[in-house]
Amino acid sequence: MMMAGGEAKAADFNITTPASFFSINGTNSSGNPTLTLVRGRTYTFAVSTASFHPFNIGTSVGGPPPPGVSGSPTSSGTVTFVVPTNAANCAYFCSVHFFNGSIVMIDPPAPPTIRIVNLKVGTNLTVTSTLASTNGLTLTPEFNTNLTTTNWSALTVQSNKFLNGTNEIICGKPAGNPVFLRLRAQTQ
């Protein structure tokens, strides 16, 4: 388990060596599976292998670690891979016996298109927008009273509903005139 902001977070990959291959998350039948990682994301590997099968991530089998890798090689501990946005494919391998698997890098999915289709101003603001799915995103309404600055402030959300491609956010009305609004989409 990893600690993230005081919360326990499970490793993305659990690495063991039940024989002369790496098992990833319990995949014993087909050792050394290909891993697919998304550029720009961070992954943790909880390693618990035989001491003579240290887990290593390299630019190639036997190669040096690529940028963003820390804690490698190890047979007991955590390897962290902060995948650069321009990362090339690489490999994981036993640095003693050189059995190995591939790590394939892919680009992150394109962000969804969000359209504000209605804005109702009263005691509160009601912002209605459309998107295909939240796809792991949180929509946060923000306001600014001066577009010559980059200081956007979050509005207090009272209700946030998503149903059938429509997102409705009810939030407090900001003070000031003029007021500019935007929806910030962030990964949860």
Coordinates of C-alpha atoms in Angstrom, one line a residue:
M1 CA 0.0 0.0 0.0
M2 CA 1.1 3.5 -0.8
M3 CA 0.1 6.6 1.2
A4 CA -1.3 9.4 -0.9
G5 CA -2.5 12.5 1.1
G6 CA -2.9 10.4 4.2
E7 CA -5.0 7.7 2.4
A8 CA -3.9 4.2 1.7
K9 CA -3.6 3.6 -2.0
A10 CA -3.0 0.2 -3.5
A11 CA -0.1 -0.2 -5.9
D12 CA -1.1 -0.3 -9.6
F13 CA 0.9 -3.5 -10.1
N14 CA 1.9 -6.3 -7.7
I15 CA 5.1 -8.0 -8.9
T16 CA 6.0 -11.6 -7.7
T17 CA 8.2 -14.4 -9.1
P18 CA 6.4 -17.8 -8.7
A19 CA 9.0 -19.3 -11.0
S20 CA 11.5 -18.0 -13.6
F21 CA 9.1 -15.2 -14.7
F22 CA 7.3 -12.2 -13.3
S23 CA 3.7 -12.5 -12.3
I24 CA 1.9 -9.2 -12.5
N25 CA -1.2 -8.9 -10.3
G26 CA -1.4 -12.7 -10.0
T27 CA -1.2 -13.6 -13.8
N28 CA 0.7 -16.9 -13.3
S29 CA -0.4 -18.7 -16.4
S30 CA 1.3 -16.4 -18.9
G31 CA 4.3 -14.9 -17.1
N32 CA 5.9 -11.6 -18.2
P33 CA 2.7 -10.0 -19.7
T34 CA 2.9 -6.8 -21.7
L35 CA 2.0 -3.8 -19.7
T36 CA 0.3 -0.7 -21.2
L37 CA 1.0 2.6 -19.5
V38 CA -0.5 6.0 -20.3
R39 CA 2.0 8.9 -20.8
G40 CA 1.7 11.6 -18.2
R41 CA 0.5 9.3 -15.4
T42 CA 2.2 7.9 -12.4
Y43 CA 2.3 4.1 -11.6
T44 CA 3.5 2.2 -8.6
F45 CA 4.9 -1.4 -8.6
A46 CA 4.8 -3.3 -5.3
V47 CA 7.7 -5.7 -5.7
S48 CA 8.0 -8.9 -3.7
T49 CA 10.2 -11.3 -5.7
A50 CA 12.9 -13.8 -4.9
S51 CA 16.2 -12.0 -4.0
F52 CA 17.8 -13.5 -7.1
H53 CA 15.0 -12.1 -9.4
P54 CA 15.3 -8.3 -8.9
F55 CA 12.6 -6.4 -10.8
N56 CA 14.1 -3.7 -13.0
I57 CA 12.6 -1.2 -15.6
G58 CA 14.9 -0.2 -18.4
T59 CA 14.9 1.5 -21.7
S60 CA 15.6 -2.0 -23.1
V61 CA 16.3 -5.4 -21.5
G62 CA 19.5 -4.8 -19.6
G63 CA 19.4 -1.0 -20.3
P64 CA 19.4 1.9 -17.9
P65 CA 16.1 3.1 -16.3
P66 CA 14.1 5.5 -18.4
P67 CA 13.4 9.0 -17.1
G68 CA 10.8 9.0 -14.3
V69 CA 11.7 5.6 -12.8
S70 CA 12.8 5.4 -9.1
G71 CA 13.4 2.5 -6.8
S72 CA 14.5 0.1 -9.6
P73 CA 16.0 -2.5 -9.4
T74 CA 14.6 -4.2 -6.3
S75 CA 13.3 -7.5 -5.1
S76 CA 11.4 -6.0 -2.2
G77 CA 9.9 -2.5 -2.1
T78 CA 8.2 0.0 -4.4
V79 CA 9.2 1.1 -7.8
T80 CA 7.6 4.3 -9.0
F81 CA 7.3 5.3 -12.7
V82 CA 6.3 8.9 -13.4
V83 CA 5.8 8.4 -17.1
P84 CA 6.9 11.4 -19.2
T85 CA 4.5 12.8 -21.8
N86 CA 7.0 11.8 -24.5
A87 CA 8.0 8.4 -23.0
A88 CA 9.1 5.6 -25.4
N89 CA 8.3 2.0 -25.1
C90 CA 10.6 0.2 -22.6
A91 CA 10.9 -3.1 -20.8
Y92 CA 10.9 -4.7 -17.4
F93 CA 13.4 -7.5 -16.6
C94 CA 15.2 -9.6 -14.0
S95 CA 18.6 -8.0 -13.7
V96 CA 20.2 -11.4 -13.0
H97 CA 18.5 -13.8 -15.5
F98 CA 17.1 -11.3 -18.0
F99 CA 13.6 -12.8 -18.4
N100 CA 11.5 -9.9 -19.3
G101 CA 8.3 -8.3 -20.6
S102 CA 7.4 -5.2 -22.6
I103 CA 6.0 -1.9 -21.4
V104 CA 4.0 -0.2 -24.2
M105 CA 3.3 3.5 -23.9
I106 CA 0.1 5.1 -25.2
D107 CA -1.2 8.7 -25.2
P108 CA -3.9 9.6 -22.8
P109 CA -7.4 9.8 -24.2
A110 CA -8.6 13.1 -25.6
P111 CA -10.6 15.1 -23.1
P112 CA -14.3 15.1 -23.7
T113 CA -16.0 18.0 -25.4
I114 CA -18.0 20.0 -22.9
R115 CA -20.7 22.4 -24.1
I116 CA -22.5 24.9 -21.8
V117 CA -26.1 24.8 -23.1
N118 CA -27.9 26.8 -20.5
L119 CA -27.0 29.3 -17.8
K120 CA -29.8 30.4 -15.4
V121 CA -29.1 33.3 -13.1
G122 CA -31.2 33.8 -10.0
T123 CA -30.4 33.5 -6.3
N124 CA -28.1 30.8 -7.5
L125 CA -26.5 29.9 -10.8
T126 CA -27.6 26.8 -12.6
V127 CA -25.1 25.7 -15.3
T128 CA -26.3 23.0 -17.7
S129 CA -23.7 21.3 -19.9
T130 CA -23.5 18.3 -22.2
L131 CA -20.8 15.7 -22.5
A132 CA -20.8 12.0 -23.5
S133 CA -19.6 10.8 -20.1
T134 CA -17.8 12.2 -17.1
N135 CA -15.0 9.7 -18.0
G136 CA -13.4 10.1 -14.5
L137 CA -13.7 13.9 -14.7
T138 CA -15.0 16.4 -12.1
L139 CA -16.6 19.6 -13.4
T140 CA -15.9 22.6 -11.2
P141 CA -17.6 26.0 -11.9
E142 CA -15.2 28.9 -11.5
F143 CA -15.5 32.6 -11.8
N144 CA -13.3 35.7 -12.5
T145 CA -14.2 39.4 -12.4
N146 CA -11.1 40.5 -14.3
L147 CA -9.9 38.7 -17.4
T148 CA -6.6 40.5 -17.4
T149 CA -5.6 38.2 -14.5
T150 CA -5.5 34.4 -14.3
N151 CA -7.1 34.3 -10.8
W152 CA -10.1 32.0 -11.2
S153 CA -12.0 31.0 -8.0
A154 CA -14.2 28.0 -7.5
L155 CA -17.8 28.6 -6.8
T156 CA -19.6 26.8 -3.9
V157 CA -21.4 23.8 -5.5
Q158 CA -24.7 23.0 -3.9
S159 CA -25.7 20.2 -6.4
N160 CA -23.9 18.4 -9.2
K161 CA -26.0 15.9 -11.2
F162 CA -25.0 13.9 -14.3
L163 CA -27.6 11.9 -16.2
N164 CA -27.8 10.8 -19.8
G165 CA -25.1 13.1 -21.1
T166 CA -26.3 16.2 -19.3
N167 CA -24.6 17.7 -16.3
E168 CA -26.4 20.2 -14.1
I169 CA -24.5 22.2 -11.5
I170 CA -26.2 24.5 -9.0
C171 CA -23.8 26.8 -7.2
G172 CA -23.7 30.1 -5.3
K173 CA -23.8 33.3 -7.3
P174 CA -20.5 35.3 -7.2
A175 CA -20.4 38.9 -6.2
G176 CA -19.1 41.4 -8.7
N177 CA -19.9 42.9 -12.1
P178 CA -18.9 41.8 -14.7
V179 CA -18.5 38.1 -13.8
F180 CA -17.0 35.5 -16.1
L181 CA -17.7 31.8 -15.7
R182 CA -16.0 28.7 -16.9
L183 CA -16.2 24.9 -16.1
R184 CA -12.9 23.3 -15.2
A185 CA -12.7 19.6 -16.0
Q186 CA -10.2 17.8 -13.7
T187 CA -9.3 14.1 -13.4
Q188 CA -10.7 12.6 -10.2

